Short mmCIF file of C-alpha atoms in Angstrom, two decimals:
data_model
loop_
_atom_site.label_atom_id
_atom_site.label_comp_id
_atom_site.label_asym_id
_atom_site.label_seq_id
_atom_site.Cartn_x
_atom_site.Cartn_y
_atom_site.Cartn_z
CA MET A 1 0.04 -0.03 -0.08
CA ASN A 2 1.43 3.37 -0.84
CA THR A 3 1.86 6.18 1.44
CA LEU A 4 -0.52 8.55 -0.49
CA SER A 5 -3.65 6.24 0.12
CA ALA A 6 -2.64 5.47 3.72
CA THR A 7 -3.39 9.03 4.81
CA PRO A 8 -6.56 10.01 3.06
CA GLY A 9 -8.05 13.46 2.77
CA ILE A 10 -6.74 16.79 2.59
CA LEU A 11 -3.34 16.03 4.09
CA ALA A 12 -2.63 13.46 1.46
CA ALA A 13 -3.57 15.94 -1.36
CA PHE A 14 -1.28 18.50 0.23
CA ARG A 15 1.70 15.96 0.42
CA LYS A 16 1.16 15.09 -3.27
CA TYR A 17 1.52 18.62 -4.47
CA LEU A 18 4.30 19.24 -2.10
CA ARG A 19 6.19 16.40 -3.67
CA ILE A 20 5.39 17.89 -7.11
CA PHE A 21 6.69 21.12 -5.78
CA ARG A 22 10.22 19.32 -4.72
CA VAL A 23 10.54 17.52 -8.05
CA SER A 24 10.03 20.68 -9.97
CA LEU A 25 12.61 22.41 -7.93
CA THR A 26 15.14 19.76 -8.71
CA GLU A 27 14.44 20.04 -12.24
CA ARG A 28 14.92 23.63 -12.26
CA PHE A 29 18.47 23.58 -11.08
CA ALA A 30 19.31 20.86 -13.40
CA TYR A 31 19.75 23.37 -16.04
CA ARG A 32 21.51 25.96 -13.87
CA GLY A 33 23.99 27.34 -16.26
CA ASP A 34 21.36 28.54 -18.58
CA PHE A 35 19.44 29.64 -15.76
CA PHE A 36 22.11 32.03 -14.38
CA LEU A 37 22.95 33.29 -17.92
CA GLY A 38 19.19 34.21 -18.10
CA THR A 39 19.30 35.85 -14.57
CA PHE A 40 22.30 38.05 -15.52
CA LEU A 41 20.96 39.18 -18.96
CA ARG A 42 17.64 40.12 -17.20
CA PHE A 43 19.21 43.03 -15.68
CA LEU A 44 20.12 44.62 -18.80
CA PRO A 45 16.84 45.74 -19.93
CA MET A 46 16.28 47.09 -16.35
CA LEU A 47 19.39 49.36 -16.77
CA THR A 48 18.62 50.61 -20.27
CA THR A 49 15.15 51.42 -19.26
CA ILE A 50 16.32 53.44 -16.55
CA LEU A 51 18.71 55.18 -18.68
CA LEU A 52 16.02 56.16 -21.20
CA TRP A 53 13.74 57.46 -18.61
CA THR A 54 16.67 59.66 -17.31
CA ALA A 55 17.15 60.99 -20.69
CA VAL A 56 13.42 61.69 -20.97
CA PHE A 57 13.11 63.55 -17.78
CA ASP A 58 16.47 65.25 -18.38
CA GLY A 59 14.82 66.68 -21.82
CA ALA A 60 11.73 67.58 -20.03
CA LYS A 61 13.31 69.69 -17.38
CA GLU A 62 14.68 71.96 -20.14
CA SER A 63 11.22 72.72 -21.23
CA GLY A 64 10.25 73.19 -17.63
CA ARG A 65 8.43 70.02 -17.04
CA GLU A 66 8.91 67.43 -14.20
CA GLU A 67 5.93 65.33 -13.95
CA LEU A 68 4.67 62.69 -16.38
CA GLY A 69 1.12 61.16 -15.72
CA GLY A 70 1.63 62.23 -11.97
CA TYR A 71 5.12 60.72 -11.75
CA ARG A 72 8.40 62.59 -10.91
CA TYR A 73 11.63 61.38 -12.16
CA ARG A 74 12.50 59.25 -9.05
CA GLU A 75 9.09 57.92 -8.76
CA MET A 76 9.20 56.78 -12.32
CA ILE A 77 12.37 54.86 -11.78
CA ALA A 78 11.33 53.50 -8.54
CA TYR A 79 8.11 52.23 -10.22
CA LEU A 80 10.08 50.55 -13.13
CA LEU A 81 12.20 48.79 -10.53
CA LEU A 82 9.20 47.80 -8.53
CA VAL A 83 7.46 46.31 -11.67
CA HIS A 84 10.15 43.64 -11.89
CA ILE A 85 9.21 42.50 -8.45
CA SER A 86 5.52 42.44 -9.56
CA ARG A 87 6.35 40.39 -12.63
CA MET A 88 8.60 38.12 -10.55
CA PHE A 89 5.47 36.93 -9.00
CA SER A 90 2.85 37.18 -11.73
CA SER A 91 4.70 36.10 -15.05
CA MET A 92 4.25 32.59 -16.14
CA PRO A 93 6.26 31.79 -19.03
CA GLY A 94 5.07 29.00 -21.19
CA LEU A 95 2.17 28.12 -19.01
CA ALA A 96 -0.57 28.92 -21.64
CA SER A 97 1.39 27.51 -24.38
CA GLY A 98 2.17 24.33 -22.46
CA ILE A 99 -1.48 23.81 -21.73
CA ALA A 100 -2.36 24.21 -25.24
CA ARG A 101 0.33 21.92 -26.37
CA ASP A 102 -0.78 19.11 -24.04
CA ILE A 103 -4.38 19.44 -25.18
CA ARG A 104 -3.17 19.44 -29.00
CA ASP A 105 -0.94 16.41 -28.90
CA GLY A 106 -3.21 14.42 -26.48
CA SER A 107 -0.73 14.37 -23.43
CA LEU A 108 -3.54 15.95 -21.34
CA LYS A 109 -4.82 12.38 -20.63
CA LYS A 110 -1.95 11.81 -18.19
CA TYR A 111 -4.11 14.19 -15.77
CA LEU A 112 -7.42 12.23 -16.61
CA VAL A 113 -6.07 8.74 -15.87
CA GLN A 114 -4.18 9.81 -12.66
CA PRO A 115 -5.64 11.08 -9.52
CA LEU A 116 -4.15 14.36 -10.20
CA ASP A 117 -5.84 17.74 -11.01
CA LEU A 118 -4.49 19.72 -13.74
CA ILE A 119 -4.84 23.15 -12.34
CA GLY A 120 -3.57 21.81 -8.88
CA TYR A 121 -0.66 20.18 -10.50
CA LEU A 122 0.37 23.31 -12.61
CA ILE A 123 0.06 25.74 -9.68
CA SER A 124 2.40 23.72 -7.48
CA TYR A 125 4.81 23.28 -10.39
CA ARG A 126 4.65 27.02 -10.97
CA ALA A 127 4.96 27.89 -7.39
CA ALA A 128 8.21 25.81 -7.25
CA HIS A 129 9.67 27.54 -10.18
CA LYS A 130 8.68 30.91 -8.54
CA ALA A 131 10.28 29.91 -5.33
CA ALA A 132 13.38 28.94 -6.95
CA TYR A 133 13.50 31.98 -9.04
CA ILE A 134 12.83 34.38 -6.26
CA VAL A 135 15.42 32.76 -4.06
CA THR A 136 18.22 32.81 -6.62
CA SER A 137 17.42 36.30 -7.78
CA ALA A 138 16.92 37.76 -4.28
CA LEU A 139 20.69 38.55 -3.94
CA PRO A 140 21.22 40.36 -7.27
CA TYR A 141 17.80 42.17 -6.78
CA ALA A 142 18.89 43.15 -3.38
CA VAL A 143 22.04 44.63 -4.91
CA ILE A 144 20.19 46.40 -7.59
CA PHE A 145 17.78 48.07 -4.95
CA GLY A 146 20.72 48.86 -2.71
CA ILE A 147 22.36 50.60 -5.73
CA CYS A 148 19.23 52.34 -6.40
CA TYR A 149 18.11 53.37 -2.91
CA ARG A 150 18.04 56.89 -3.81
CA PHE A 151 15.22 56.61 -6.02
CA PHE A 152 12.84 55.60 -3.07
CA ASP A 153 11.65 58.35 -0.78
CA HIS A 154 11.10 56.28 2.36
CA TRP A 155 10.59 52.60 3.31
CA PRO A 156 6.75 52.02 3.40
CA ASP A 157 5.26 51.40 6.92
CA ALA A 158 4.18 48.03 8.29
CA ILE A 159 0.70 48.06 7.03
CA THR A 160 1.73 49.02 3.47
CA LEU A 161 4.39 46.34 3.45
CA VAL A 162 1.70 43.62 4.34
CA ALA A 163 -0.84 45.01 1.87
CA TYR A 164 2.20 44.89 -0.71
CA LEU A 165 2.92 41.26 0.19
CA ILE A 166 -0.63 40.33 -0.36
CA SER A 167 -0.94 42.09 -3.63
CA LEU A 168 2.14 40.31 -4.82
CA LEU A 169 0.81 36.86 -3.64
CA LEU A 170 -2.51 37.54 -5.33
CA ALA A 171 -0.62 38.68 -8.32
CA PHE A 172 0.79 35.20 -8.51
CA VAL A 173 -2.73 33.77 -8.45
CA VAL A 174 -4.09 36.29 -11.07
CA GLY A 175 -1.12 35.61 -13.37
CA PHE A 176 -1.45 31.77 -13.11
CA ALA A 177 -5.20 31.84 -13.52
CA PHE A 178 -5.00 34.33 -16.34
CA GLU A 179 -2.55 32.23 -18.16
CA ALA A 180 -4.30 29.15 -17.47
CA CYS A 181 -7.51 30.48 -18.97
CA VAL A 182 -5.60 31.68 -22.03
CA GLY A 183 -4.11 28.02 -22.43
CA MET A 184 -7.76 26.54 -22.30
CA ILE A 185 -8.49 28.26 -25.66
CA GLY A 186 -6.50 25.27 -27.04
CA PHE A 187 -9.67 23.11 -26.59
CA TRP A 188 -11.33 25.38 -29.25
CA LEU A 189 -8.61 26.39 -31.53
CA LEU A 190 -5.93 23.81 -32.70
CA GLU A 191 -3.48 26.49 -33.34
CA VAL A 192 -3.22 28.73 -30.56
CA SER A 193 0.36 30.35 -30.98
CA SER A 194 -0.71 33.50 -32.57
CA VAL A 195 -3.59 34.11 -30.08
CA LEU A 196 -1.16 33.71 -27.24
CA TYR A 197 1.19 36.08 -28.97
CA ILE A 198 -1.37 38.68 -29.17
CA ILE A 199 -2.39 38.32 -25.52
CA MET A 200 1.28 38.24 -24.37
CA THR A 201 2.27 41.42 -26.47
CA LEU A 202 -0.78 43.40 -25.45
CA ASN A 203 -0.12 42.17 -21.94
CA TYR A 204 3.33 43.90 -21.67
CA PHE A 205 1.76 47.09 -22.64
CA VAL A 206 -1.66 47.06 -20.59
CA SER A 207 -0.40 45.58 -17.52
CA GLY A 208 1.87 48.61 -16.75
CA HIS A 209 5.02 46.53 -17.24
CA MET A 210 6.61 49.22 -19.65
CA PHE A 211 5.47 52.25 -17.91
CA PRO A 212 2.87 53.43 -15.34
CA ILE A 213 -0.53 53.14 -16.95
CA ASP A 214 -1.13 56.70 -15.97
CA VAL A 215 1.30 57.99 -18.58
CA LEU A 216 -1.16 57.20 -21.33
CA GLY A 217 -3.59 59.82 -20.13
CA GLU A 218 -7.31 59.59 -20.15
CA PRO A 219 -9.46 57.75 -21.22
CA TRP A 220 -6.97 55.08 -21.53
CA ALA A 221 -5.77 55.02 -17.97
CA THR A 222 -9.12 54.55 -16.45
CA PHE A 223 -10.11 51.97 -19.02
CA LEU A 224 -6.83 49.83 -18.49
CA LYS A 225 -7.42 50.05 -14.58
CA LEU A 226 -10.77 48.15 -15.19
CA LEU A 227 -8.87 45.13 -16.40
CA PRO A 228 -7.41 42.31 -14.39
CA THR A 229 -4.14 42.78 -16.21
CA GLN A 230 -3.35 45.88 -14.13
CA TYR A 231 -2.76 43.57 -11.12
CA LEU A 232 0.08 41.66 -12.84
CA ALA A 233 2.38 44.69 -12.69
CA TYR A 234 0.92 48.19 -12.05
CA PHE A 235 -1.11 47.72 -9.10
CA PRO A 236 1.50 46.10 -6.60
CA ALA A 237 4.02 48.64 -7.64
CA THR A 238 1.83 51.58 -6.82
CA VAL A 239 0.98 49.95 -3.47
CA PHE A 240 4.72 50.04 -2.57
CA LEU A 241 5.07 53.48 -3.70
CA GLY A 242 2.35 54.69 -1.67
CA LYS A 243 0.39 55.94 -4.54
CA THR A 244 -2.47 53.70 -3.70
CA THR A 245 -3.61 54.20 -0.04
CA GLY A 246 -6.52 54.12 2.34
CA LEU A 247 -9.89 53.10 0.87
CA ASP A 248 -8.32 52.70 -2.61
CA LEU A 249 -5.87 50.31 -1.42
CA THR A 250 -8.68 48.15 0.48
CA HIS A 251 -10.84 48.29 -2.61
CA GLY A 252 -7.85 47.34 -4.78
CA LEU A 253 -6.95 44.32 -2.88
CA ILE A 254 -10.53 43.26 -2.62
CA ILE A 255 -10.94 43.48 -6.39
CA GLU A 256 -7.75 41.87 -6.99
CA ALA A 257 -8.82 38.75 -4.62
CA ILE A 258 -12.08 38.97 -6.69
CA TRP A 259 -10.31 38.65 -9.95
CA ALA A 260 -8.07 35.74 -8.65
CA VAL A 261 -11.00 33.68 -7.63
CA VAL A 262 -13.15 34.50 -10.73
CA LEU A 263 -10.21 33.61 -12.96
CA LEU A 264 -9.41 30.41 -11.32
CA LEU A 265 -13.13 29.50 -11.51
CA LEU A 266 -13.14 30.38 -15.12
CA ALA A 267 -9.97 28.28 -15.72
CA ARG A 268 -11.80 25.40 -14.17
CA VAL A 269 -15.20 26.00 -15.92
CA LEU A 270 -13.24 26.34 -19.29
CA TYR A 271 -11.37 23.09 -18.37
CA ARG A 272 -14.40 21.10 -17.71
CA THR A 273 -16.24 22.34 -20.72
CA GLY A 274 -13.22 21.78 -22.79
CA LEU A 275 -12.86 18.32 -21.80
CA ARG A 276 -16.31 17.31 -23.09
CA ARG A 277 -15.00 18.45 -26.55
CA TYR A 278 -11.53 16.79 -26.03
CA SER A 279 -10.82 13.74 -28.12
CA ALA A 280 -7.34 12.63 -26.75
CA TYR A 281 -5.37 12.65 -29.93
CA GLY A 282 -2.06 10.85 -30.09
CA GLY A 283 -0.81 7.60 -28.93
CA MET B 1 27.64 29.35 -54.18
CA MET B 2 24.73 28.95 -56.79
CA ARG B 3 23.60 25.91 -55.04
CA TYR B 4 23.18 27.77 -51.58
CA VAL B 5 21.28 30.37 -53.40
CA ARG B 6 18.95 27.78 -54.91
CA LEU B 7 18.66 26.03 -51.52
CA PHE B 8 17.52 29.34 -49.75
CA ARG B 9 15.06 30.11 -52.40
CA ALA B 10 13.69 26.64 -51.91
CA PHE B 11 13.61 27.20 -48.12
CA ALA B 12 11.84 30.53 -48.50
CA ARG B 13 9.29 28.99 -50.83
CA VAL B 14 8.64 26.13 -48.71
CA SER B 15 8.23 28.41 -45.62
CA LEU B 16 5.80 30.60 -47.51
CA LEU B 17 3.82 27.35 -48.46
CA GLY B 18 3.67 26.53 -44.85
CA ASP B 19 2.31 29.97 -43.78
CA MET B 20 -0.17 29.84 -46.58
CA ALA B 21 -1.56 26.62 -45.36
CA PHE B 22 -2.62 28.50 -42.15
CA ARG B 23 -3.54 31.81 -43.62
CA GLY B 24 -5.55 32.91 -40.67
CA ASN B 25 -2.59 32.31 -38.31
CA PHE B 26 -0.26 34.14 -40.45
CA LEU B 27 -2.62 37.04 -40.96
CA ILE B 28 -2.99 37.35 -37.06
CA LYS B 29 0.75 37.23 -36.54
CA VAL B 30 1.20 40.16 -39.05
CA VAL B 31 -1.57 42.22 -37.66
CA VAL B 32 -0.09 41.84 -34.09
CA GLU B 33 3.35 42.65 -35.12
CA LEU B 34 2.06 45.89 -36.78
CA LEU B 35 -0.32 46.62 -33.69
CA TRP B 36 2.53 46.41 -31.32
CA LEU B 37 4.74 48.85 -33.36
CA GLY B 38 1.61 51.11 -33.70
CA LEU B 39 1.41 51.04 -29.82
CA MET B 40 5.08 51.73 -29.51
CA VAL B 41 4.72 54.74 -31.82
CA PHE B 42 1.74 56.00 -29.75
CA PHE B 43 3.88 55.74 -26.55
CA TYR B 44 6.74 57.54 -28.21
CA ASP B 45 4.47 60.18 -29.37
CA ARG B 46 3.27 60.63 -25.95
CA LEU B 47 6.80 60.87 -24.46
CA PHE B 48 7.65 63.71 -26.97
CA ASP B 49 4.51 65.73 -25.95
CA PHE B 50 6.40 65.83 -22.68
CA THR B 51 9.96 66.53 -23.76
CA ALA B 52 11.35 68.03 -26.85
CA ALA B 53 14.43 65.87 -27.13
CA VAL B 54 15.73 62.32 -25.64
CA ALA B 55 19.38 62.07 -25.16
CA GLY B 56 19.98 64.87 -27.90
CA TRP B 57 17.65 63.10 -30.64
CA SER B 58 14.63 65.40 -31.46
CA ARG B 59 11.17 63.79 -32.19
CA PRO B 60 11.88 63.14 -36.03
CA GLN B 61 15.46 62.03 -35.36
CA TYR B 62 14.20 59.68 -32.66
CA PHE B 63 11.61 58.32 -34.79
CA PHE B 64 14.09 57.62 -37.51
CA PHE B 65 16.15 55.75 -35.11
CA LEU B 66 12.90 53.78 -34.01
CA GLY B 67 12.43 53.13 -37.59
CA THR B 68 15.83 51.80 -38.25
CA TYR B 69 15.48 49.55 -35.12
CA TYR B 70 12.09 48.13 -36.49
CA LEU B 71 13.75 47.56 -40.01
CA MET B 72 16.61 45.75 -38.36
CA GLU B 73 14.61 43.75 -35.94
CA SER B 74 12.39 42.69 -38.91
CA LEU B 75 15.05 41.49 -40.90
CA ILE B 76 16.63 39.48 -38.12
CA GLU B 77 13.37 37.84 -37.35
CA THR B 78 12.53 37.20 -40.81
CA PHE B 79 15.68 35.64 -42.02
CA PHE B 80 17.21 33.85 -38.84
CA LEU B 81 15.89 34.32 -35.44
CA SER B 82 13.18 31.45 -35.51
CA ASN B 83 16.07 29.15 -37.01
CA PHE B 84 18.23 29.76 -33.95
CA GLY B 85 15.29 29.43 -31.65
CA GLU B 86 14.94 25.83 -32.86
CA PHE B 87 18.61 25.12 -32.62
CA SER B 88 18.81 24.47 -28.84
CA GLU B 89 15.89 22.02 -29.04
CA LEU B 90 17.73 20.23 -31.82
CA VAL B 91 20.63 19.78 -29.44
CA ARG B 92 18.47 18.81 -26.47
CA THR B 93 16.94 16.13 -28.42
CA GLY B 94 19.73 14.87 -30.41
CA ASN B 95 17.89 15.70 -33.75
CA LEU B 96 20.93 17.71 -34.72
CA ASP B 97 22.30 14.48 -36.03
CA LEU B 98 20.03 14.81 -39.08
CA VAL B 99 21.33 18.19 -39.84
CA LEU B 100 24.95 17.04 -39.45
CA LEU B 101 24.40 13.99 -41.88
CA LYS B 102 23.29 16.35 -44.73
CA PRO B 103 25.85 17.29 -47.54
CA VAL B 104 25.42 21.00 -46.91
CA ASP B 105 27.29 23.46 -44.65
CA GLU B 106 25.65 22.89 -41.30
CA GLN B 107 25.89 26.62 -40.33
CA PHE B 108 23.98 27.52 -43.42
CA LEU B 109 21.39 24.86 -42.73
CA ILE B 110 20.95 25.86 -39.35
CA SER B 111 20.66 29.48 -39.92
CA PHE B 112 18.36 29.79 -42.97
CA ARG B 113 16.31 26.63 -43.13
CA HIS B 114 13.11 28.61 -42.31
CA VAL B 115 11.99 32.14 -43.46
CA GLU B 116 9.62 33.70 -41.02
CA TRP B 117 7.42 35.77 -43.60
CA SER B 118 5.00 37.01 -41.01
CA THR B 119 7.64 39.64 -39.68
CA LEU B 120 8.53 41.10 -42.98
CA PRO B 121 5.70 43.66 -43.20
CA SER B 122 7.21 45.37 -40.04
CA ALA B 123 10.46 46.12 -42.36
CA VAL B 124 7.81 48.09 -44.27
CA PHE B 125 6.35 49.85 -41.14
CA GLY B 126 10.09 50.87 -40.28
CA LEU B 127 10.69 52.18 -43.71
CA ILE B 128 7.32 54.24 -43.54
CA LEU B 129 8.52 55.63 -40.02
CA MET B 130 11.86 56.63 -41.40
CA THR B 131 10.54 58.19 -44.55
CA ARG B 132 8.02 60.26 -42.49
CA SER B 133 10.99 61.40 -40.27
CA ILE B 134 13.16 62.46 -43.08
CA LEU B 135 10.39 64.51 -44.45
CA GLN B 136 9.87 66.27 -41.05
CA LEU B 137 13.67 67.22 -40.99
CA ASP B 138 14.63 70.87 -41.59
CA VAL B 139 17.67 69.92 -43.61
CA PRO B 140 17.44 66.75 -45.96
CA PRO B 141 20.45 64.47 -45.52
CA PRO B 142 22.96 64.23 -48.36
CA ALA B 143 23.15 61.30 -50.63
CA MET B 144 26.26 59.88 -49.06
CA ALA B 145 24.25 59.35 -45.88
CA TYR B 146 22.14 56.81 -47.54
CA VAL B 147 25.18 55.01 -48.72
CA ALA B 148 26.50 55.00 -45.17
CA PHE B 149 23.16 53.91 -43.90
CA ALA B 150 23.02 50.78 -46.34
CA VAL B 151 26.54 49.75 -45.30
CA GLY B 152 25.96 50.37 -41.67
CA LEU B 153 22.64 48.54 -41.65
CA THR B 154 24.17 45.41 -43.55
CA CYS B 155 27.08 45.28 -41.11
CA ALA B 156 24.65 45.61 -38.13
CA VAL B 157 22.53 42.82 -39.34
CA ALA B 158 25.68 40.70 -39.83
CA MET B 159 26.71 41.55 -36.22
CA ALA B 160 23.42 40.53 -35.00
CA TYR B 161 23.74 37.28 -36.88
CA SER B 162 27.01 36.54 -35.34
CA PHE B 163 25.90 37.27 -31.78
CA LEU B 164 22.92 34.96 -32.27
CA LEU B 165 25.07 32.21 -33.76
CA MET B 166 27.44 32.35 -30.82
CA LEU B 167 24.56 32.69 -28.30
CA SER B 168 22.89 29.50 -29.80
CA ALA B 169 26.26 27.76 -29.95
CA THR B 170 26.43 27.83 -26.14
CA ALA B 171 23.35 25.49 -26.07
CA VAL B 172 25.67 22.70 -26.91
CA TRP B 173 27.46 23.25 -23.58
CA LEU B 174 24.85 24.43 -21.48
CA VAL B 175 22.06 22.21 -22.61
CA ARG B 176 19.39 24.94 -22.58
CA ASN B 177 15.88 24.45 -21.68
CA GLN B 178 15.07 28.05 -21.93
CA SER B 179 14.14 29.89 -25.07
CA LEU B 180 16.57 31.66 -27.03
CA TYR B 181 14.06 34.27 -27.84
CA GLU B 182 14.02 35.55 -24.32
CA LEU B 183 17.73 35.90 -24.32
CA TRP B 184 17.83 37.48 -27.56
CA TRP B 185 15.14 39.92 -26.59
CA LEU B 186 17.15 40.86 -23.55
CA PHE B 187 20.25 41.38 -25.78
CA MET B 188 18.20 43.52 -28.08
CA SER B 189 17.41 45.78 -25.24
CA LEU B 190 20.88 47.30 -25.73
CA MET B 191 20.09 48.31 -29.22
CA ARG B 192 16.81 49.65 -28.66
CA TYR B 193 17.67 53.13 -27.28
CA PRO B 194 20.25 55.85 -28.58
CA LYS B 195 23.64 55.18 -27.19
CA GLU B 196 23.77 58.72 -25.74
CA ILE B 197 21.57 57.50 -22.87
CA PHE B 198 24.69 56.05 -21.38
CA ASN B 199 26.49 59.48 -21.22
CA ALA B 200 26.25 59.71 -17.42
CA PRO B 201 28.97 59.49 -14.69
CA TYR B 202 28.14 55.89 -13.60
CA THR B 203 27.34 54.35 -17.00
CA ASN B 204 29.86 55.86 -19.36
CA ALA B 205 31.99 52.60 -18.85
CA ILE B 206 29.13 50.40 -19.58
CA GLY B 207 28.36 52.38 -22.71
CA TRP B 208 32.14 52.17 -23.73
CA PHE B 209 32.24 48.43 -23.20
CA PHE B 210 29.19 47.83 -25.38
CA THR B 211 30.55 50.19 -28.07
CA PHE B 212 34.14 49.08 -28.33
CA ILE B 213 34.50 45.70 -26.63
CA ILE B 214 31.06 44.19 -27.54
CA PRO B 215 29.97 46.51 -30.18
CA VAL B 216 26.07 45.99 -29.83
CA LEU B 217 25.44 49.70 -29.30
CA LEU B 218 26.63 50.61 -32.68
CA ALA B 219 24.15 48.47 -34.43
CA VAL B 220 21.19 50.82 -34.84
CA ASN B 221 22.95 53.95 -33.64
CA VAL B 222 25.50 54.28 -36.35
CA PRO B 223 23.41 53.85 -39.42
CA ALA B 224 20.45 55.90 -37.96
CA ALA B 225 22.85 58.66 -36.81
CA SER B 226 24.51 58.92 -40.37
CA VAL B 227 21.31 59.93 -41.94
CA VAL B 228 19.50 62.09 -39.50
CA LYS B 229 22.57 63.43 -37.15
CA LEU B 230 26.21 63.23 -38.12
CA LEU B 231 27.84 60.85 -40.71
CA ASP B 232 31.02 59.56 -38.66
CA SER B 233 32.94 57.79 -41.26
CA GLN B 234 35.32 56.42 -38.55
CA MET B 235 32.38 54.70 -36.69
CA ILE B 236 31.22 53.29 -40.02
CA ALA B 237 34.58 51.85 -40.60
CA TYR B 238 34.51 50.43 -37.05
CA LEU B 239 31.28 48.95 -37.77
CA VAL B 240 32.57 47.28 -40.86
CA ALA B 241 35.64 45.90 -39.10
CA SER B 242 33.54 44.48 -36.29
CA ALA B 243 31.09 42.72 -38.49
CA VAL B 244 33.88 41.01 -40.30
CA ILE B 245 35.79 40.05 -37.36
CA LEU B 246 32.45 38.74 -35.65
CA LEU B 247 31.32 36.84 -38.70
CA PHE B 248 34.73 34.98 -38.51
CA VAL B 249 34.81 34.57 -34.85
CA SER B 250 31.27 33.27 -34.56
CA ARG B 251 31.94 30.76 -37.29
CA ARG B 252 34.92 29.60 -35.32
CA VAL B 253 32.82 29.22 -32.12
CA PHE B 254 29.98 27.53 -33.84
CA ARG B 255 32.44 24.84 -35.45
CA ARG B 256 33.96 24.39 -31.94
CA ALA B 257 30.61 23.77 -30.49
CA MET B 258 29.86 21.42 -33.12
CA GLN B 259 32.99 19.34 -32.26
CA SER B 260 31.87 19.28 -28.52
CA TYR B 261 28.38 18.15 -29.63
CA ARG B 262 27.63 14.41 -28.24
CA SER B 263 24.27 13.65 -29.74
CA ALA B 264 21.40 12.69 -27.26
CA SER B 265 18.75 10.08 -26.58
CA SER B 266 18.45 7.28 -28.98
#
């Protein structure tokens, strides 16, 4: 008798997914050469973006302007640094395309014949990757933030920090559920790569990854803040910066949590509906 | 040589046939590509409402730079990026064996097997952007500037090709599971902006490093600057020299990697 069935219930389920977490963590470090090269190169765009914005604000100062979309120079740089932390939690490279591939080539059936839930499995797997990524990049990020400390006015107070942490953890769930939903499109369309491409491209723009949404001006800014994508990058960063406070902050967190639940449920509904159409191609 | 031209034409035709089999998909890719460039132009337009110049580049000059960048990116993506993207997978799965067995130069086969037609319209977008910028300039550029531009851009594409070749060759040693696209995208971030942004006390050294040691900063900067700013013949000469050296070195690195390749699976 195996250990999983010996302890039934929630505990067993938890252990099962914990084990997936551990295996995924080991897998991640098997390709460490590539992993570290990627981590190093990741800092290049950060540097060039900072330099570009410095040039933009230097130019603006000559024409007597200091604020763009409500952001002064130092806030803008701080924002762009913080967006990386948001994306550290919310980005899920390859999740949607992985699900779509499993559907297309028939390997999705491995979830159907085993006592394993697709969404449960994937979320454990992703959590492991995120944990590995966050742990290994903590030091380089600490160095970067250390060098760039002068862009930050003050360290946020304890309540803001707690709210920030919550917004990041929710960003992980929103990011996961969002990509999972996108991946489920694979049940209806055989070739999803182009749809994924559209969504991911737009996402970089609308999530506030490139610049604070407010820079676009009205009505764009208000519209983009209605979408769940703003929680993937924009919202957590503004929480840390103290730009979202008080009632706005509480509302923001509640809406983020609602999006997390809604998108997870949507992913599940799409999965269930999709399975009815699924015909398990391949051998 | 003629054989390779013929082969390339065949590759291009087969790729186009493949794309036309999934016309909807192809069309969407083109539209997204153009939509993205459009969004970028919208964004930079917004920036120039805020400032008159970025790192010494005025609005039309900056948009010319942007057009040059799009043109170069499109050429890279159309002709070889996707091929290098698949290379690491060939190494990981051991399917590279099939490439090595063919009686054709393996570097050629790996680099040009597939032509990504869907990114070619972006080149047109870049050209339109560049033309619009030139019309907005106060003083039209001299004819020599266009010659310098053509030479510079050719060298820049050759340099990008060499970098990509070396970057993919590392897959043989590192056994990559990560996409080369992502690495390349990070690398491109150095070419995306004018090199003058590095003119700050702490970053001068970085700018110098990426200009003279690893000359990526020259790629878009030199050709674009020769048309809308200043034609610096020394820089053009340096770009040509770097392109030639890099093509040579990258070929050596690639061959070295091929020697270390030890198939995989069964």
